[in-house]
Amino acid sequence: MVDLFVVDAGLLFSTWPQKNPDKKLVTTQAVIDEVLNRRSQRRIDEMLSTGRLRIEEWSPEARSRAEEEARKTGDLDELSEQDLDLLALALTLQKTSRDMTVASTDFAVLNTAISLGVAVLEPSGRFRHKIEWIFKCPACGKVLREAPPQMECPVCGTPMQRKSGERRRIH
Ligand SMILES: [Zn+2]
């Protein structure tokens, strides 16, 4: 098993990197920019200078795919630009056949990553199920498994609501 982890800002600020000193970390420039704007950046600087944490580029194709998948799962509204960059990075690394895991505490990131076929880790272990969202029209009761365009009911045009459907254990 290759111990390479794609990490977001939340994870970098958690105690997880210190508790797992053997893990290699990779992230996006946007995450680093956010992290360096905060005060507790020394640890991050140190990890960058020792090469334990690296910044890598994601491909635009991977970014589109991540966005498309998040739209299907219904997680898109919950994801920031930075989250989508991170998912794009995971896909980009996966394409070059590098074994890695997305480590995050953000459920929308984890949910989309699983949908993209990317391995995930949620350090606290609270995320145990992939959430299969369903979309329900409050007016006519139409139910869809994928988010419709503009979240509008295809039957009557009413804005659809996202509901938690099935939950599938991920580990
Ligand atoms: Zn409807």
PDB file of C-alpha atoms and ligand atoms in Angstrom:
ATOM      1  CA  MET A   1       0.000   0.000   0.000  1.00  0.00           C
ATOM      2  CA  VAL A   2       1.331   3.390  -0.997  1.00  0.00           C
ATOM      3  CA  ASP A   3       0.903   5.908   1.778  1.00  0.00           C
ATOM      4  CA  LEU A   4       0.119   8.951  -0.323  1.00  0.00           C
ATOM      5  CA  PHE A   5      -2.741  11.142   0.833  1.00  0.00           C
ATOM      6  CA  VAL A   6      -4.470  13.997  -0.951  1.00  0.00           C
ATOM      7  CA  VAL A   7      -5.341  16.402   1.869  1.00  0.00           C
ATOM      8  CA  ASP A   8      -7.432  19.535   2.315  1.00  0.00           C
ATOM      9  CA  ALA A   9      -6.874  22.514   4.631  1.00  0.00           C
ATOM     10  CA  GLY A  10      -9.010  21.041   7.390  1.00  0.00           C
ATOM     11  CA  LEU A  11      -6.878  17.953   7.461  1.00  0.00           C
ATOM     12  CA  LEU A  12      -3.612  19.900   7.452  1.00  0.00           C
ATOM     13  CA  PHE A  13      -4.774  21.738  10.567  1.00  0.00           C
ATOM     14  CA  SER A  14      -5.887  18.587  12.330  1.00  0.00           C
ATOM     15  CA  THR A  15      -3.616  16.433  14.484  1.00  0.00           C
ATOM     16  CA  TRP A  16      -3.723  13.650  11.897  1.00  0.00           C
ATOM     17  CA  PRO A  17      -0.472  14.610  10.075  1.00  0.00           C
ATOM     18  CA  GLN A  18       1.434  14.562  13.374  1.00  0.00           C
ATOM     19  CA  LYS A  19      -0.092  11.271  14.427  1.00  0.00           C
ATOM     20  CA  ASN A  20       0.833   9.699  11.092  1.00  0.00           C
ATOM     21  CA  PRO A  21       4.380  10.906  10.390  1.00  0.00           C
ATOM     22  CA  ASP A  22       5.037   8.151   7.830  1.00  0.00           C
ATOM     23  CA  LYS A  23       2.337   9.364   5.445  1.00  0.00           C
ATOM     24  CA  LYS A  24       3.233  11.448   2.402  1.00  0.00           C
ATOM     25  CA  LEU A  25       0.870  14.316   1.709  1.00  0.00           C
ATOM     26  CA  VAL A  26      -0.053  16.109  -1.475  1.00  0.00           C
ATOM     27  CA  THR A  27      -2.360  19.052  -1.968  1.00  0.00           C
ATOM     28  CA  THR A  28      -3.274  21.903  -4.303  1.00  0.00           C
ATOM     29  CA  GLN A  29      -1.825  25.395  -4.509  1.00  0.00           C
ATOM     30  CA  ALA A  30      -5.207  26.843  -3.456  1.00  0.00           C
ATOM     31  CA  VAL A  31      -5.152  24.871  -0.206  1.00  0.00           C
ATOM     32  CA  ILE A  32      -1.629  26.071   0.540  1.00  0.00           C
ATOM     33  CA  ASP A  33      -2.643  29.669  -0.196  1.00  0.00           C
ATOM     34  CA  GLU A  34      -5.483  29.356   2.294  1.00  0.00           C
ATOM     35  CA  VAL A  35      -3.304  27.687   4.876  1.00  0.00           C
ATOM     36  CA  LEU A  36      -0.531  30.287   4.615  1.00  0.00           C
ATOM     37  CA  ASN A  37      -3.016  33.058   5.309  1.00  0.00           C
ATOM     38  CA  ARG A  38      -3.624  31.641   8.737  1.00  0.00           C
ATOM     39  CA  ARG A  39      -1.383  32.064  11.723  1.00  0.00           C
ATOM     40  CA  SER A  40      -0.547  28.463  12.559  1.00  0.00           C
ATOM     41  CA  GLN A  41       1.421  27.920   9.382  1.00  0.00           C
ATOM     42  CA  ARG A  42       4.776  26.841  10.778  1.00  0.00           C
ATOM     43  CA  ARG A  43       3.993  23.166  10.716  1.00  0.00           C
ATOM     44  CA  ILE A  44       2.859  23.421   7.122  1.00  0.00           C
ATOM     45  CA  ASP A  45       6.021  25.338   6.137  1.00  0.00           C
ATOM     46  CA  GLU A  46       8.071  22.637   7.779  1.00  0.00           C
ATOM     47  CA  MET A  47       6.249  19.841   5.969  1.00  0.00           C
ATOM     48  CA  LEU A  48       6.748  21.658   2.663  1.00  0.00           C
ATOM     49  CA  SER A  49      10.451  22.202   3.236  1.00  0.00           C
ATOM     50  CA  THR A  50      11.092  18.573   4.162  1.00  0.00           C
ATOM     51  CA  GLY A  51       9.158  17.381   1.122  1.00  0.00           C
ATOM     52  CA  ARG A  52       6.634  15.492   3.184  1.00  0.00           C
ATOM     53  CA  LEU A  53       3.946  17.739   1.764  1.00  0.00           C
ATOM     54  CA  ARG A  54       3.978  18.530  -1.934  1.00  0.00           C
ATOM     55  CA  ILE A  55       1.910  20.753  -4.176  1.00  0.00           C
ATOM     56  CA  GLU A  56       0.766  19.245  -7.442  1.00  0.00           C
ATOM     57  CA  GLU A  57      -1.216  20.398 -10.452  1.00  0.00           C
ATOM     58  CA  TRP A  58      -4.557  18.996 -11.493  1.00  0.00           C
ATOM     59  CA  SER A  59      -5.762  18.705 -15.068  1.00  0.00           C
ATOM     60  CA  PRO A  60      -8.738  20.705 -16.381  1.00  0.00           C
ATOM     61  CA  GLU A  61     -10.321  17.462 -17.642  1.00  0.00           C
ATOM     62  CA  ALA A  62     -10.203  16.011 -14.150  1.00  0.00           C
ATOM     63  CA  ARG A  63     -11.711  19.224 -12.770  1.00  0.00           C
ATOM     64  CA  SER A  64     -14.666  18.945 -15.184  1.00  0.00           C
ATOM     65  CA  ARG A  65     -15.167  15.317 -14.307  1.00  0.00           C
ATOM     66  CA  ALA A  66     -15.155  16.067 -10.570  1.00  0.00           C
ATOM     67  CA  GLU A  67     -17.700  18.833 -11.071  1.00  0.00           C
ATOM     68  CA  GLU A  68     -19.888  16.646 -13.249  1.00  0.00           C
ATOM     69  CA  GLU A  69     -19.846  13.820 -10.703  1.00  0.00           C
ATOM     70  CA  ALA A  70     -20.641  16.192  -7.818  1.00  0.00           C
ATOM     71  CA  ARG A  71     -23.597  17.484  -9.801  1.00  0.00           C
ATOM     72  CA  LYS A  72     -24.863  13.916 -10.200  1.00  0.00           C
ATOM     73  CA  THR A  73     -24.425  12.989  -6.541  1.00  0.00           C
ATOM     74  CA  GLY A  74     -26.025  16.257  -5.428  1.00  0.00           C
ATOM     75  CA  ASP A  75     -22.933  17.360  -3.505  1.00  0.00           C
ATOM     76  CA  LEU A  76     -21.995  20.249  -5.820  1.00  0.00           C
ATOM     77  CA  ASP A  77     -23.688  22.990  -3.772  1.00  0.00           C
ATOM     78  CA  GLU A  78     -21.710  21.906  -0.716  1.00  0.00           C
ATOM     79  CA  LEU A  79     -18.345  21.989  -2.461  1.00  0.00           C
ATOM     80  CA  SER A  80     -16.066  25.034  -2.667  1.00  0.00           C
ATOM     81  CA  GLU A  81     -13.834  25.754  -5.670  1.00  0.00           C
ATOM     82  CA  GLN A  82     -11.002  24.504  -3.511  1.00  0.00           C
ATOM     83  CA  ASP A  83     -12.795  21.235  -2.787  1.00  0.00           C
ATOM     84  CA  LEU A  84     -13.305  20.670  -6.512  1.00  0.00           C
ATOM     85  CA  ASP A  85      -9.610  21.411  -7.155  1.00  0.00           C
ATOM     86  CA  LEU A  86      -8.720  18.794  -4.584  1.00  0.00           C
ATOM     87  CA  LEU A  87     -10.981  16.177  -6.154  1.00  0.00           C
ATOM     88  CA  ALA A  88      -9.488  17.059  -9.544  1.00  0.00           C
ATOM     89  CA  LEU A  89      -6.027  16.492  -8.108  1.00  0.00           C
ATOM     90  CA  ALA A  90      -7.047  13.069  -6.811  1.00  0.00           C
ATOM     91  CA  LEU A  91      -8.376  12.126 -10.244  1.00  0.00           C
ATOM     92  CA  THR A  92      -5.281  13.472 -11.959  1.00  0.00           C
ATOM     93  CA  LEU A  93      -3.010  11.395  -9.712  1.00  0.00           C
ATOM     94  CA  GLN A  94      -5.212   8.362 -10.156  1.00  0.00           C
ATOM     95  CA  LYS A  95      -4.944   8.688 -13.922  1.00  0.00           C
ATOM     96  CA  THR A  96      -1.159   8.517 -13.743  1.00  0.00           C
ATOM     97  CA  SER A  97      -1.774   5.279 -11.833  1.00  0.00           C
ATOM     98  CA  ARG A  98      -0.573   6.592  -8.533  1.00  0.00           C
ATOM     99  CA  ASP A  99      -2.109   4.922  -5.597  1.00  0.00           C
ATOM    100  CA  MET A 100      -3.544   7.469  -3.223  1.00  0.00           C
ATOM    101  CA  THR A 101      -6.315   8.202  -0.803  1.00  0.00           C
ATOM    102  CA  VAL A 102      -8.282  11.406  -0.290  1.00  0.00           C
ATOM    103  CA  ALA A 103      -8.164  12.379   3.380  1.00  0.00           C
ATOM    104  CA  SER A 104     -10.725  14.961   4.416  1.00  0.00           C
ATOM    105  CA  THR A 105     -13.236  15.766   7.125  1.00  0.00           C
ATOM    106  CA  ASP A 106     -15.684  17.216   4.611  1.00  0.00           C
ATOM    107  CA  PHE A 107     -18.535  14.810   3.896  1.00  0.00           C
ATOM    108  CA  ALA A 108     -19.361  16.320   0.493  1.00  0.00           C
ATOM    109  CA  VAL A 109     -15.721  15.857  -0.599  1.00  0.00           C
ATOM    110  CA  LEU A 110     -15.670  12.273   0.685  1.00  0.00           C
ATOM    111  CA  ASN A 111     -19.009  11.433  -0.871  1.00  0.00           C
ATOM    112  CA  THR A 112     -17.997  12.758  -4.290  1.00  0.00           C
ATOM    113  CA  ALA A 113     -14.590  11.064  -4.100  1.00  0.00           C
ATOM    114  CA  ILE A 114     -16.234   7.691  -3.475  1.00  0.00           C
ATOM    115  CA  SER A 115     -18.548   8.270  -6.401  1.00  0.00           C
ATOM    116  CA  LEU A 116     -15.476   8.956  -8.551  1.00  0.00           C
ATOM    117  CA  GLY A 117     -13.977   5.647  -7.471  1.00  0.00           C
ATOM    118  CA  VAL A 118     -11.299   7.255  -5.311  1.00  0.00           C
ATOM    119  CA  ALA A 119     -10.310   5.759  -1.951  1.00  0.00           C
ATOM    120  CA  VAL A 120     -11.143   7.942   1.058  1.00  0.00           C
ATOM    121  CA  LEU A 121     -10.151   8.354   4.665  1.00  0.00           C
ATOM    122  CA  GLU A 122     -12.041  10.344   7.257  1.00  0.00           C
ATOM    123  CA  PRO A 123      -9.673  10.486  10.237  1.00  0.00           C
ATOM    124  CA  SER A 124     -12.315  10.671  12.974  1.00  0.00           C
ATOM    125  CA  GLY A 125     -14.199   7.706  11.511  1.00  0.00           C
ATOM    126  CA  ARG A 126     -17.535   9.531  11.576  1.00  0.00           C
ATOM    127  CA  PHE A 127     -18.015   9.029   7.851  1.00  0.00           C
ATOM    128  CA  ARG A 128     -18.986   5.401   7.464  1.00  0.00           C
ATOM    129  CA  HIS A 129     -21.559   5.529   4.750  1.00  0.00           C
ATOM    130  CA  LYS A 130     -21.712   6.800   1.271  1.00  0.00           C
ATOM    131  CA  ILE A 131     -24.847   8.859   1.077  1.00  0.00           C
ATOM    132  CA  GLU A 132     -27.025   8.182  -1.944  1.00  0.00           C
ATOM    133  CA  TRP A 133     -28.985  11.378  -2.302  1.00  0.00           C
ATOM    134  CA  ILE A 134     -32.386  11.336  -3.871  1.00  0.00           C
ATOM    135  CA  PHE A 135     -34.173  14.338  -5.297  1.00  0.00           C
ATOM    136  CA  LYS A 136     -37.830  14.792  -4.594  1.00  0.00           C
ATOM    137  CA  CYS A 137     -40.294  17.301  -5.968  1.00  0.00           C
ATOM    138  CA  PRO A 138     -42.348  18.788  -3.113  1.00  0.00           C
ATOM    139  CA  ALA A 139     -45.181  19.611  -5.546  1.00  0.00           C
ATOM    140  CA  CYS A 140     -45.774  16.496  -7.658  1.00  0.00           C
ATOM    141  CA  GLY A 141     -43.743  13.926  -5.727  1.00  0.00           C
ATOM    142  CA  LYS A 142     -41.411  12.987  -8.604  1.00  0.00           C
ATOM    143  CA  VAL A 143     -38.297  11.218  -7.299  1.00  0.00           C
ATOM    144  CA  LEU A 144     -34.952  11.151  -9.125  1.00  0.00           C
ATOM    145  CA  ARG A 145     -31.650   9.460  -8.288  1.00  0.00           C
ATOM    146  CA  GLU A 146     -29.594  12.108 -10.016  1.00  0.00           C
ATOM    147  CA  ALA A 147     -29.861  15.854  -9.609  1.00  0.00           C
ATOM    148  CA  PRO A 148     -31.855  17.343 -12.506  1.00  0.00           C
ATOM    149  CA  PRO A 149     -30.540  20.370 -14.458  1.00  0.00           C
ATOM    150  CA  GLN A 150     -30.950  23.551 -12.344  1.00  0.00           C
ATOM    151  CA  MET A 151     -32.500  21.310  -9.666  1.00  0.00           C
ATOM    152  CA  GLU A 152     -35.874  21.752 -11.349  1.00  0.00           C
ATOM    153  CA  CYS A 153     -38.505  19.040 -11.423  1.00  0.00           C
ATOM    154  CA  PRO A 154     -38.602  17.674 -15.011  1.00  0.00           C
ATOM    155  CA  VAL A 155     -42.368  17.174 -14.675  1.00  0.00           C
ATOM    156  CA  CYS A 156     -43.648  20.421 -13.164  1.00  0.00           C
ATOM    157  CA  GLY A 157     -40.611  22.725 -12.884  1.00  0.00           C
ATOM    158  CA  THR A 158     -40.758  23.097  -9.096  1.00  0.00           C
ATOM    159  CA  PRO A 159     -37.338  23.319  -7.350  1.00  0.00           C
ATOM    160  CA  MET A 160     -36.522  19.823  -6.133  1.00  0.00           C
ATOM    161  CA  GLN A 161     -35.316  18.981  -2.639  1.00  0.00           C
ATOM    162  CA  ARG A 162     -32.362  16.827  -1.775  1.00  0.00           C
ATOM    163  CA  LYS A 163     -32.996  14.020   0.677  1.00  0.00           C
ATOM    164  CA  SER A 164     -30.768  11.378   2.116  1.00  0.00           C
ATOM    165  CA  GLY A 165     -31.693   8.094   0.480  1.00  0.00           C
ATOM    166  CA  GLU A 166     -29.824   4.836   0.907  1.00  0.00           C
ATOM    167  CA  ARG A 167     -26.643   4.675   2.912  1.00  0.00           C
ATOM    168  CA  ARG A 168     -23.966   2.227   1.861  1.00  0.00           C
ATOM    169  CA  ARG A 169     -21.213   1.215   4.218  1.00  0.00           C
ATOM    170  CA  ILE A 170     -17.817   2.135   2.844  1.00  0.00           C
ATOM    171  CA  HIS A 171     -15.650   0.098   5.230  1.00  0.00           C
TER     172      HIS A 171
HETATM  173 ZN    ZN B   1     -42.795  18.171  -9.803  1.00  0.00          ZN
END
